[in-house]
């Protein structure tokens, strides 16, 4: 029996040509699905057993297995590291006031009065430049 599409309004989006919301509950469909499942299991399970237990292993893996000698294994231990130093507090006196509800740039600036301006002292006279340095004469090489 062919499946007829349900009647839909024209303002709906049609993504499937035949919308089928349920399986056909006939025995023929269940019988086909059961036979297909049995056939798949009869192929897959023996193939997995053969791959795990009876498949030939590559020669390089079989050769390397005989070369490993656990009696000569080197036991590794983690190095003992020094304990990290705990940072000591740098504040010497405890806080006396209440914490500020807001932090602003004005509150972060120091409350000490600024130092009065002092003009720089008189500059020192510049020292005279050093005189010309005498360059020693290079040694003379006598020709043979």
Short mmCIF file of N, CA, C and O in Angstrom, two decimals:
data_model
loop_
_atom_site.label_atom_id
_atom_site.label_comp_id
_atom_site.label_asym_id
_atom_site.label_seq_id
_atom_site.Cartn_x
_atom_site.Cartn_y
_atom_site.Cartn_z
N UNK A 1 0.85 -1.16 0.00
CA UNK A 1 0.00 0.00 0.00
C UNK A 1 0.91 1.23 0.00
O UNK A 1 1.74 1.41 0.88
N UNK A 2 0.82 2.11 -0.99
CA UNK A 2 1.66 3.30 -1.03
C UNK A 2 1.27 4.29 0.06
O UNK A 2 0.12 4.38 0.44
N UNK A 3 2.26 4.99 0.51
CA UNK A 3 2.04 5.97 1.57
C UNK A 3 1.67 7.30 0.93
O UNK A 3 2.36 7.78 0.03
N UNK A 4 0.60 7.87 1.37
CA UNK A 4 0.14 9.14 0.86
C UNK A 4 0.64 10.27 1.76
O UNK A 4 0.61 10.14 2.98
N UNK A 5 1.12 11.36 1.19
CA UNK A 5 1.55 12.47 2.05
C UNK A 5 0.34 13.10 2.72
O UNK A 5 -0.74 13.16 2.13
N UNK A 6 0.49 13.52 3.96
CA UNK A 6 -0.62 14.16 4.64
C UNK A 6 -0.93 15.51 4.01
O UNK A 6 -0.07 16.14 3.39
N UNK A 7 -2.15 15.91 4.17
CA UNK A 7 -2.54 17.21 3.62
C UNK A 7 -1.91 18.31 4.47
O UNK A 7 -1.99 18.29 5.69
N UNK A 8 -1.26 19.24 3.81
CA UNK A 8 -0.61 20.34 4.51
C UNK A 8 -1.09 21.65 3.93
O UNK A 8 -1.49 21.73 2.76
N UNK A 9 -1.00 22.66 4.74
CA UNK A 9 -1.39 23.98 4.26
C UNK A 9 -0.27 24.55 3.41
O UNK A 9 0.89 24.17 3.53
N UNK A 10 -0.60 25.49 2.56
CA UNK A 10 0.40 26.07 1.65
C UNK A 10 1.37 27.00 2.36
O UNK A 10 2.44 27.27 1.86
N UNK A 11 1.01 27.51 3.55
CA UNK A 11 1.90 28.44 4.23
C UNK A 11 2.97 27.72 5.07
O UNK A 11 3.79 28.36 5.70
N UNK A 12 2.99 26.38 5.08
CA UNK A 12 3.99 25.63 5.84
C UNK A 12 5.17 25.29 4.94
O UNK A 12 5.05 25.23 3.72
N UNK A 13 6.31 25.06 5.55
CA UNK A 13 7.52 24.70 4.83
C UNK A 13 7.52 23.20 4.58
O UNK A 13 7.34 22.41 5.50
N UNK A 14 7.72 22.77 3.34
CA UNK A 14 7.71 21.35 2.98
C UNK A 14 9.14 20.89 2.75
O UNK A 14 9.73 21.17 1.71
N UNK A 15 9.73 20.18 3.74
CA UNK A 15 11.11 19.71 3.61
C UNK A 15 11.18 18.27 3.12
O UNK A 15 12.14 17.87 2.49
N UNK A 16 10.19 17.45 3.43
CA UNK A 16 10.18 16.06 3.03
C UNK A 16 9.09 15.84 2.00
O UNK A 16 7.99 16.40 2.09
N UNK A 17 9.39 14.98 1.04
CA UNK A 17 8.36 14.69 0.04
C UNK A 17 7.25 13.84 0.65
O UNK A 17 6.07 14.11 0.46
N UNK A 18 7.66 12.81 1.36
CA UNK A 18 6.69 11.96 2.02
C UNK A 18 6.98 11.99 3.51
O UNK A 18 8.01 11.49 3.94
N UNK A 19 6.13 12.58 4.28
CA UNK A 19 6.33 12.63 5.72
C UNK A 19 5.72 11.39 6.34
O UNK A 19 4.53 11.13 6.18
N UNK A 20 6.54 10.61 7.02
CA UNK A 20 6.04 9.39 7.67
C UNK A 20 6.48 9.47 9.12
O UNK A 20 7.67 9.44 9.40
N UNK A 21 5.56 9.55 10.03
CA UNK A 21 5.88 9.75 11.44
C UNK A 21 5.90 8.45 12.23
O UNK A 21 6.23 8.46 13.39
N UNK A 22 5.55 7.35 11.64
CA UNK A 22 5.54 6.09 12.38
C UNK A 22 5.99 4.97 11.47
O UNK A 22 5.94 5.05 10.26
N UNK A 23 6.51 3.87 12.10
CA UNK A 23 6.89 2.69 11.34
C UNK A 23 5.65 1.93 10.92
O UNK A 23 4.65 1.91 11.63
N UNK A 24 5.78 1.29 9.81
CA UNK A 24 4.70 0.37 9.41
C UNK A 24 4.82 -0.85 10.32
O UNK A 24 5.85 -1.52 10.35
N UNK A 25 3.84 -1.14 11.09
CA UNK A 25 3.93 -2.20 12.09
C UNK A 25 3.59 -3.57 11.53
O UNK A 25 3.30 -4.49 12.28
N UNK A 26 3.70 -3.77 10.22
CA UNK A 26 3.41 -5.07 9.62
C UNK A 26 4.51 -6.07 9.94
O UNK A 26 5.66 -5.73 10.18
N UNK A 27 4.17 -7.35 9.94
CA UNK A 27 5.13 -8.41 10.28
C UNK A 27 6.21 -8.53 9.22
O UNK A 27 7.33 -8.94 9.52
N UNK A 28 5.90 -8.20 7.98
CA UNK A 28 6.89 -8.30 6.92
C UNK A 28 8.06 -7.35 7.16
O UNK A 28 9.22 -7.70 6.99
N UNK A 29 7.78 -6.14 7.61
CA UNK A 29 8.82 -5.16 7.89
C UNK A 29 9.70 -5.61 9.05
O UNK A 29 10.93 -5.53 8.98
N UNK A 30 9.07 -6.12 10.11
CA UNK A 30 9.83 -6.59 11.27
C UNK A 30 10.67 -7.81 10.90
O UNK A 30 11.78 -7.97 11.38
N UNK A 31 10.15 -8.68 10.07
CA UNK A 31 10.89 -9.87 9.65
C UNK A 31 12.12 -9.47 8.83
O UNK A 31 13.22 -9.99 9.05
N UNK A 32 11.96 -8.51 7.91
CA UNK A 32 13.09 -8.05 7.11
C UNK A 32 14.16 -7.40 7.99
O UNK A 32 15.35 -7.64 7.82
N UNK A 33 13.74 -6.59 8.94
CA UNK A 33 14.70 -5.92 9.83
C UNK A 33 15.43 -6.94 10.70
O UNK A 33 16.64 -6.83 10.94
N UNK A 34 14.73 -7.95 11.19
CA UNK A 34 15.35 -8.98 12.03
C UNK A 34 16.37 -9.79 11.26
O UNK A 34 17.45 -10.10 11.76
N UNK A 35 16.05 -10.19 10.04
CA UNK A 35 16.99 -10.97 9.22
C UNK A 35 18.22 -10.14 8.89
O UNK A 35 19.35 -10.63 8.95
N UNK A 36 18.03 -8.87 8.56
CA UNK A 36 19.17 -8.00 8.25
C UNK A 36 20.07 -7.83 9.48
O UNK A 36 21.30 -7.85 9.37
N UNK A 37 19.48 -7.67 10.66
CA UNK A 37 20.26 -7.53 11.89
C UNK A 37 21.03 -8.80 12.19
O UNK A 37 22.21 -8.75 12.57
N UNK A 38 20.39 -9.97 12.03
CA UNK A 38 21.05 -11.25 12.29
C UNK A 38 22.21 -11.44 11.32
O UNK A 38 23.30 -11.86 11.73
N UNK A 39 22.03 -11.12 10.06
CA UNK A 39 23.08 -11.26 9.06
C UNK A 39 24.26 -10.34 9.38
O UNK A 39 25.42 -10.74 9.30
N UNK A 40 23.98 -9.12 9.79
CA UNK A 40 25.05 -8.18 10.13
C UNK A 40 25.84 -8.66 11.34
O UNK A 40 27.07 -8.59 11.36
N UNK A 41 25.16 -9.14 12.37
CA UNK A 41 25.84 -9.64 13.56
C UNK A 41 26.67 -10.89 13.25
O UNK A 41 27.76 -11.08 13.80
N UNK A 42 26.17 -11.76 12.37
CA UNK A 42 26.92 -12.96 12.01
C UNK A 42 28.17 -12.64 11.22
O UNK A 42 29.11 -13.42 11.20
N UNK A 43 28.24 -11.50 10.58
CA UNK A 43 29.45 -11.09 9.87
C UNK A 43 30.40 -10.29 10.74
O UNK A 43 31.61 -10.50 10.70
N UNK A 44 29.88 -9.38 11.54
CA UNK A 44 30.73 -8.45 12.27
C UNK A 44 31.41 -9.11 13.47
O UNK A 44 32.61 -8.93 13.69
N UNK A 45 30.67 -9.88 14.26
CA UNK A 45 31.26 -10.46 15.49
C UNK A 45 32.40 -11.41 15.18
O UNK A 45 33.48 -11.30 15.77
N UNK A 46 32.28 -12.37 14.25
CA UNK A 46 33.45 -13.22 13.96
C UNK A 46 34.62 -12.43 13.37
O UNK A 46 35.78 -12.76 13.65
N UNK A 47 34.34 -11.39 12.60
CA UNK A 47 35.44 -10.59 12.06
C UNK A 47 36.20 -9.90 13.19
O UNK A 47 37.44 -9.84 13.18
N UNK A 48 35.50 -9.38 14.18
CA UNK A 48 36.18 -8.73 15.31
C UNK A 48 36.99 -9.73 16.12
O UNK A 48 38.10 -9.44 16.56
N UNK A 49 36.43 -10.94 16.35
CA UNK A 49 37.17 -11.97 17.10
C UNK A 49 38.43 -12.36 16.34
O UNK A 49 39.50 -12.52 16.94
N UNK A 50 38.33 -12.51 15.05
CA UNK A 50 39.50 -12.88 14.26
C UNK A 50 40.56 -11.78 14.31
O UNK A 50 41.75 -12.06 14.43
N UNK A 51 40.15 -10.50 14.22
CA UNK A 51 41.11 -9.40 14.26
C UNK A 51 41.84 -9.33 15.59
O UNK A 51 43.03 -9.05 15.64
N UNK A 52 41.13 -9.58 16.68
CA UNK A 52 41.75 -9.43 18.00
C UNK A 52 42.66 -10.61 18.33
O UNK A 52 43.77 -10.43 18.82
N UNK A 53 42.21 -11.81 18.07
CA UNK A 53 42.95 -12.98 18.56
C UNK A 53 43.76 -13.72 17.50
O UNK A 53 44.80 -14.28 17.80
N UNK A 54 43.32 -13.76 16.27
CA UNK A 54 43.97 -14.65 15.30
C UNK A 54 44.63 -13.94 14.13
O UNK A 54 45.24 -14.59 13.30
N UNK A 55 44.53 -12.65 14.01
CA UNK A 55 45.13 -11.95 12.88
C UNK A 55 46.65 -12.00 12.98
O UNK A 55 47.20 -11.90 14.09
N UNK A 56 47.34 -12.20 11.86
CA UNK A 56 48.82 -12.21 11.93
C UNK A 56 49.35 -10.84 12.28
O UNK A 56 48.85 -9.83 11.80
N UNK A 57 50.36 -10.85 13.14
CA UNK A 57 50.95 -9.59 13.58
C UNK A 57 52.13 -9.25 12.69
O UNK A 57 52.81 -10.12 12.18
N UNK A 58 52.40 -7.97 12.50
CA UNK A 58 53.56 -7.58 11.69
C UNK A 58 54.85 -8.11 12.31
O UNK A 58 54.97 -8.25 13.53
N UNK A 59 55.82 -8.39 11.46
CA UNK A 59 57.08 -8.99 11.91
C UNK A 59 57.85 -8.06 12.84
O UNK A 59 58.48 -8.50 13.79
N UNK A 60 57.79 -6.77 12.60
CA UNK A 60 58.57 -5.85 13.44
C UNK A 60 58.06 -5.82 14.86
O UNK A 60 58.83 -5.68 15.79
N UNK A 61 56.76 -5.97 15.08
CA UNK A 61 56.23 -6.00 16.44
C UNK A 61 56.59 -7.29 17.14
O UNK A 61 56.93 -7.29 18.32
N UNK A 62 56.55 -8.40 16.44
CA UNK A 62 56.89 -9.69 17.05
C UNK A 62 58.37 -9.73 17.41
O UNK A 62 58.76 -10.28 18.44
N UNK A 63 59.24 -9.14 16.58
CA UNK A 63 60.68 -9.14 16.86
C UNK A 63 60.99 -8.25 18.05
O UNK A 63 61.85 -8.58 18.87
N UNK A 64 60.33 -7.12 18.19
CA UNK A 64 60.61 -6.21 19.29
C UNK A 64 60.15 -6.77 20.63
O UNK A 64 60.69 -6.42 21.66
N UNK A 65 59.14 -7.61 20.64
CA UNK A 65 58.66 -8.16 21.90
C UNK A 65 59.71 -9.03 22.57
O UNK A 65 59.83 -9.04 23.78
N UNK A 66 60.49 -9.78 21.81
CA UNK A 66 61.49 -10.65 22.41
C UNK A 66 62.70 -9.86 22.91
O UNK A 66 63.45 -10.35 23.73
N UNK A 67 62.91 -8.64 22.42
CA UNK A 67 64.07 -7.86 22.81
C UNK A 67 63.86 -7.11 24.12
O UNK A 67 64.83 -6.67 24.72
N UNK A 68 62.65 -6.96 24.57
CA UNK A 68 62.40 -6.21 25.79
C UNK A 68 62.69 -7.11 26.99
O UNK A 68 62.14 -8.20 27.12
N UNK A 69 63.57 -6.65 27.87
CA UNK A 69 63.91 -7.39 29.08
C UNK A 69 63.55 -6.51 30.27
O UNK A 69 64.21 -5.52 30.54
N UNK A 70 62.50 -6.90 30.97
CA UNK A 70 62.03 -6.08 32.08
C UNK A 70 62.97 -6.13 33.27
O UNK A 70 62.94 -5.25 34.11
N UNK A 71 63.79 -7.13 33.35
CA UNK A 71 64.72 -7.21 34.48
C UNK A 71 65.77 -6.12 34.40
O UNK A 71 66.33 -5.72 35.42
N UNK A 72 66.03 -5.63 33.21
CA UNK A 72 67.03 -4.59 33.05
C UNK A 72 66.41 -3.21 32.94
O UNK A 72 67.07 -2.26 32.53
N UNK A 73 65.18 -3.07 33.31
CA UNK A 73 64.50 -1.78 33.21
C UNK A 73 65.10 -0.78 34.19
O UNK A 73 65.56 -1.14 35.27
N UNK A 74 65.11 0.45 33.79
CA UNK A 74 65.63 1.52 34.64
C UNK A 74 64.45 2.15 35.36
O UNK A 74 63.49 2.60 34.74
N UNK A 75 64.52 2.15 36.67
CA UNK A 75 63.45 2.72 37.46
C UNK A 75 63.65 4.23 37.56
O UNK A 75 64.70 4.69 37.99
N UNK A 76 62.67 4.98 37.15
CA UNK A 76 62.76 6.43 37.15
C UNK A 76 62.02 6.99 38.36
O UNK A 76 60.95 6.50 38.71
N UNK A 77 62.61 7.99 38.97
CA UNK A 77 61.95 8.67 40.08
C UNK A 77 61.94 10.16 39.80
O UNK A 77 62.81 10.68 39.10
N UNK A 78 60.98 10.81 40.35
CA UNK A 78 60.87 12.26 40.16
C UNK A 78 61.92 12.95 41.02
O UNK A 78 62.21 12.52 42.14
N UNK A 79 62.54 14.02 40.53
CA UNK A 79 63.53 14.73 41.34
C UNK A 79 62.87 15.43 42.52
O UNK A 79 61.72 15.84 42.46
N UNK A 80 63.63 15.53 43.60
CA UNK A 80 63.13 16.22 44.78
C UNK A 80 63.44 17.70 44.61
O UNK A 80 64.61 18.09 44.53
N UNK A 81 62.42 18.50 44.52
CA UNK A 81 62.59 19.92 44.30
C UNK A 81 62.53 20.66 45.63
O UNK A 81 61.82 20.23 46.54
N UNK A 82 63.25 21.76 45.76
CA UNK A 82 63.16 22.53 47.00
C UNK A 82 61.78 23.16 47.12
O UNK A 82 61.14 23.47 46.12
N UNK A 83 61.36 23.33 48.36
CA UNK A 83 60.06 23.93 48.58
C UNK A 83 60.12 25.40 48.18
O UNK A 83 61.10 26.09 48.44
N UNK A 84 59.08 25.90 47.53
CA UNK A 84 59.10 27.32 47.14
C UNK A 84 59.00 28.21 48.37
O UNK A 84 58.34 27.87 49.35
N UNK A 85 59.70 29.34 48.29
CA UNK A 85 59.64 30.28 49.41
C UNK A 85 58.28 30.95 49.43
O UNK A 85 57.75 31.35 48.39
N UNK A 86 57.74 31.08 50.60
CA UNK A 86 56.46 31.75 50.75
C UNK A 86 56.74 33.24 50.86
O UNK A 86 57.60 33.66 51.64
N UNK A 87 56.04 34.01 50.10
CA UNK A 87 56.26 35.46 50.12
C UNK A 87 55.87 36.02 51.48
O UNK A 87 54.80 35.71 52.01
N UNK A 88 56.76 36.81 52.02
CA UNK A 88 56.47 37.42 53.31
C UNK A 88 55.80 38.76 53.08
O UNK A 88 56.12 39.47 52.13
N UNK A 89 54.89 39.15 53.98
CA UNK A 89 54.20 40.42 53.78
C UNK A 89 55.17 41.59 53.93
O UNK A 89 56.10 41.56 54.72
N UNK A 90 54.95 42.61 53.12
CA UNK A 90 55.82 43.78 53.16
C UNK A 90 55.23 44.91 53.99
O UNK A 90 55.92 45.86 54.31
N UNK A 91 53.98 44.81 54.35
CA UNK A 91 53.34 45.85 55.16
C UNK A 91 53.76 45.65 56.62
O UNK A 91 53.62 44.58 57.19
N UNK A 92 54.31 46.70 57.22
CA UNK A 92 54.82 46.58 58.58
C UNK A 92 53.76 46.91 59.63
O UNK A 92 53.73 46.29 60.69
N UNK A 93 52.91 47.88 59.37
CA UNK A 93 51.90 48.28 60.35
C UNK A 93 50.51 47.85 59.86
O UNK A 93 50.25 47.83 58.66
N UNK A 94 49.61 47.48 60.78
CA UNK A 94 48.27 47.08 60.34
C UNK A 94 47.46 48.28 59.86
O UNK A 94 47.76 49.42 60.21
N UNK A 95 46.45 48.02 59.05
CA UNK A 95 45.57 49.09 58.58
C UNK A 95 44.73 49.59 59.73
O UNK A 95 44.14 48.81 60.47
N UNK A 96 44.63 50.91 59.88
CA UNK A 96 43.87 51.50 60.99
C UNK A 96 42.51 52.03 60.54
O UNK A 96 41.57 52.06 61.29
N UNK A 97 42.42 52.48 59.31
CA UNK A 97 41.17 53.08 58.84
C UNK A 97 40.27 52.06 58.16
O UNK A 97 40.62 50.90 57.94
N UNK A 98 39.06 52.53 57.83
CA UNK A 98 38.12 51.68 57.12
C UNK A 98 38.51 51.63 55.64
O UNK A 98 39.06 52.60 55.12
N UNK A 99 38.20 50.54 54.97
CA UNK A 99 38.49 50.49 53.53
C UNK A 99 37.58 51.45 52.78
O UNK A 99 36.43 51.67 53.15
N UNK A 100 38.10 52.04 51.73
CA UNK A 100 37.35 53.01 50.94
C UNK A 100 36.28 52.29 50.13
O UNK A 100 36.54 51.23 49.56
N UNK A 101 35.06 52.86 50.07
CA UNK A 101 34.02 52.21 49.26
C UNK A 101 34.30 52.32 47.77
O UNK A 101 33.88 51.47 47.01
N UNK A 102 34.99 53.35 47.35
CA UNK A 102 35.35 53.52 45.95
C UNK A 102 36.83 53.82 45.85
O UNK A 102 37.41 54.45 46.73
N UNK A 103 37.42 53.39 44.74
CA UNK A 103 38.82 53.67 44.50
C UNK A 103 38.90 54.66 43.35
O UNK A 103 38.41 54.39 42.26
N UNK A 104 39.49 55.81 43.61
CA UNK A 104 39.67 56.82 42.56
C UNK A 104 41.14 57.21 42.50
O UNK A 104 41.93 56.89 43.40
N UNK A 105 41.50 57.90 41.44
CA UNK A 105 42.89 58.32 41.28
C UNK A 105 43.29 59.30 42.38
O UNK A 105 44.43 59.28 42.86
N UNK A 106 42.36 60.17 42.81
CA UNK A 106 42.68 61.12 43.86
C UNK A 106 42.95 60.41 45.19
O UNK A 106 43.80 60.81 45.97
N UNK A 107 42.20 59.34 45.47
CA UNK A 107 42.41 58.61 46.71
C UNK A 107 43.73 57.84 46.70
O UNK A 107 44.31 57.59 47.76
N UNK A 108 44.19 57.44 45.54
CA UNK A 108 45.42 56.66 45.46
C UNK A 108 46.66 57.53 45.58
O UNK A 108 47.74 57.02 45.90
N UNK A 109 46.56 58.83 45.31
CA UNK A 109 47.72 59.70 45.40
C UNK A 109 48.09 59.91 46.87
O UNK A 109 47.24 59.87 47.76
N UNK A 110 49.36 60.13 47.10
CA UNK A 110 49.84 60.34 48.47
C UNK A 110 49.26 61.64 49.03
O UNK A 110 49.09 62.63 48.32
N UNK A 111 49.01 61.68 50.33
CA UNK A 111 48.41 62.85 51.00
C UNK A 111 49.48 63.82 51.53
O UNK A 111 49.17 64.77 52.21
N UNK A 112 50.76 63.56 51.24
CA UNK A 112 51.82 64.43 51.74
C UNK A 112 51.83 65.72 50.92
O UNK A 112 51.57 65.71 49.71
N UNK A 113 52.14 66.85 51.58
CA UNK A 113 52.19 68.12 50.83
C UNK A 113 53.38 68.12 49.89
O UNK A 113 54.42 67.52 50.17
N UNK A 114 53.25 68.79 48.77
CA UNK A 114 54.37 68.80 47.82
C UNK A 114 55.53 69.61 48.38
O UNK A 114 55.34 70.53 49.17
N UNK A 115 56.74 69.29 47.99
CA UNK A 115 57.93 70.01 48.45
C UNK A 115 58.01 71.35 47.72
O UNK A 115 57.66 71.44 46.55
N UNK A 116 58.47 72.39 48.43
CA UNK A 116 58.60 73.69 47.76
C UNK A 116 59.71 73.62 46.71
O UNK A 116 60.68 72.89 46.85
N UNK A 117 59.55 74.43 45.67
CA UNK A 117 60.52 74.44 44.58
C UNK A 117 61.80 75.11 45.02
O UNK A 117 61.77 76.19 45.62
N UNK A 118 62.92 74.49 44.74
CA UNK A 118 64.23 75.07 45.02
C UNK A 118 64.99 75.14 43.70
O UNK A 118 65.13 74.14 43.01
N UNK A 119 65.44 76.33 43.37
CA UNK A 119 66.17 76.44 42.10
C UNK A 119 67.48 75.66 42.20
O UNK A 119 68.04 75.53 43.30
N UNK A 120 67.95 75.16 41.11
CA UNK A 120 69.21 74.40 41.15
C UNK A 120 70.37 75.31 41.50
O UNK A 120 70.35 76.51 41.27
N UNK A 121 71.36 74.75 42.14
CA UNK A 121 72.54 75.53 42.53
C UNK A 121 73.29 75.95 41.27
O UNK A 121 73.07 75.44 40.19
N UNK A 122 74.22 76.87 41.49
CA UNK A 122 74.97 77.40 40.34
C UNK A 122 75.76 76.26 39.70
O UNK A 122 76.35 75.43 40.40
N UNK A 123 75.78 76.23 38.40
CA UNK A 123 76.50 75.14 37.73
C UNK A 123 78.00 75.30 37.87
O UNK A 123 78.52 76.41 37.95
N UNK A 124 78.70 74.21 37.90
CA UNK A 124 80.16 74.23 37.98
C UNK A 124 80.72 74.59 36.61
O UNK A 124 80.13 74.23 35.60
N UNK A 125 81.87 75.25 36.62
CA UNK A 125 82.47 75.53 35.31
C UNK A 125 82.92 74.22 34.68
O UNK A 125 83.36 73.29 35.36
N UNK A 126 82.78 74.16 33.40
CA UNK A 126 83.15 72.94 32.67
C UNK A 126 84.65 72.76 32.74
O UNK A 126 85.42 73.73 32.65
N UNK A 127 85.09 71.55 32.90
CA UNK A 127 86.53 71.29 32.96
C UNK A 127 87.10 71.43 31.55
O UNK A 127 86.43 71.14 30.56
N UNK A 128 88.34 71.90 31.45
CA UNK A 128 88.92 72.09 30.11
C UNK A 128 89.08 70.74 29.43
O UNK A 128 89.32 69.73 30.08
N UNK A 129 88.91 70.72 28.13
CA UNK A 129 89.07 69.44 27.42
C UNK A 129 90.50 68.96 27.53
O UNK A 129 91.43 69.76 27.59
N UNK A 130 90.67 67.67 27.57
CA UNK A 130 92.05 67.17 27.68
C UNK A 130 92.84 67.49 26.42
O UNK A 130 92.29 67.59 25.33
N UNK A 131 94.14 67.67 26.62
CA UNK A 131 95.02 68.03 25.52
C UNK A 131 95.17 66.86 24.55
O UNK A 131 94.71 65.76 24.79
N UNK A 132 95.87 67.15 23.45
CA UNK A 132 96.05 66.07 22.47
C UNK A 132 96.92 64.97 23.07
O UNK A 132 97.88 65.21 23.78
N UNK A 133 96.53 63.77 22.78
CA UNK A 133 97.25 62.62 23.30
C UNK A 133 98.31 62.23 22.28
O UNK A 133 98.03 62.10 21.09
N UNK A 134 99.52 62.04 22.79
CA UNK A 134 100.62 61.69 21.90
C UNK A 134 100.52 60.22 21.56
O UNK A 134 100.41 59.36 22.43
N UNK A 135 100.52 59.93 20.27
CA UNK A 135 100.43 58.56 19.80
C UNK A 135 101.85 58.05 19.62
O UNK A 135 102.66 58.68 18.94
N UNK A 136 102.19 56.90 20.23
CA UNK A 136 103.55 56.40 20.05
C UNK A 136 103.78 55.95 18.60
O UNK A 136 102.86 55.52 17.92
N UNK A 137 105.01 56.08 18.19
CA UNK A 137 105.35 55.71 16.82
C UNK A 137 105.31 54.19 16.69
O UNK A 137 105.73 53.47 17.60
N UNK A 138 104.81 53.70 15.57
CA UNK A 138 104.81 52.25 15.37
C UNK A 138 106.24 51.75 15.17
O UNK A 138 107.09 52.49 14.67
N UNK A 139 106.49 50.52 15.58
CA UNK A 139 107.86 50.01 15.41
C UNK A 139 108.20 49.85 13.94
O UNK A 139 107.37 49.53 13.12
N UNK A 140 109.45 50.12 13.65
CA UNK A 140 109.91 50.04 12.27
C UNK A 140 110.37 48.62 11.99
O UNK A 140 111.09 48.01 12.77
N UNK A 141 109.97 48.11 10.82
CA UNK A 141 110.35 46.75 10.42
C UNK A 141 111.42 46.90 9.36
O UNK A 141 111.23 47.58 8.34
N UNK A 142 112.53 46.26 9.60
CA UNK A 142 113.63 46.35 8.63
C UNK A 142 113.46 45.28 7.56
O UNK A 142 113.14 44.13 7.85
N UNK A 143 113.67 45.70 6.36
CA UNK A 143 113.57 44.76 5.24
C UNK A 143 114.87 43.99 5.12
O UNK A 143 115.95 44.55 5.32
N UNK A 144 114.84 42.72 4.78
CA UNK A 144 116.09 41.95 4.65
C UNK A 144 116.87 42.30 3.40
O UNK A 144 116.44 42.80 2.44
#
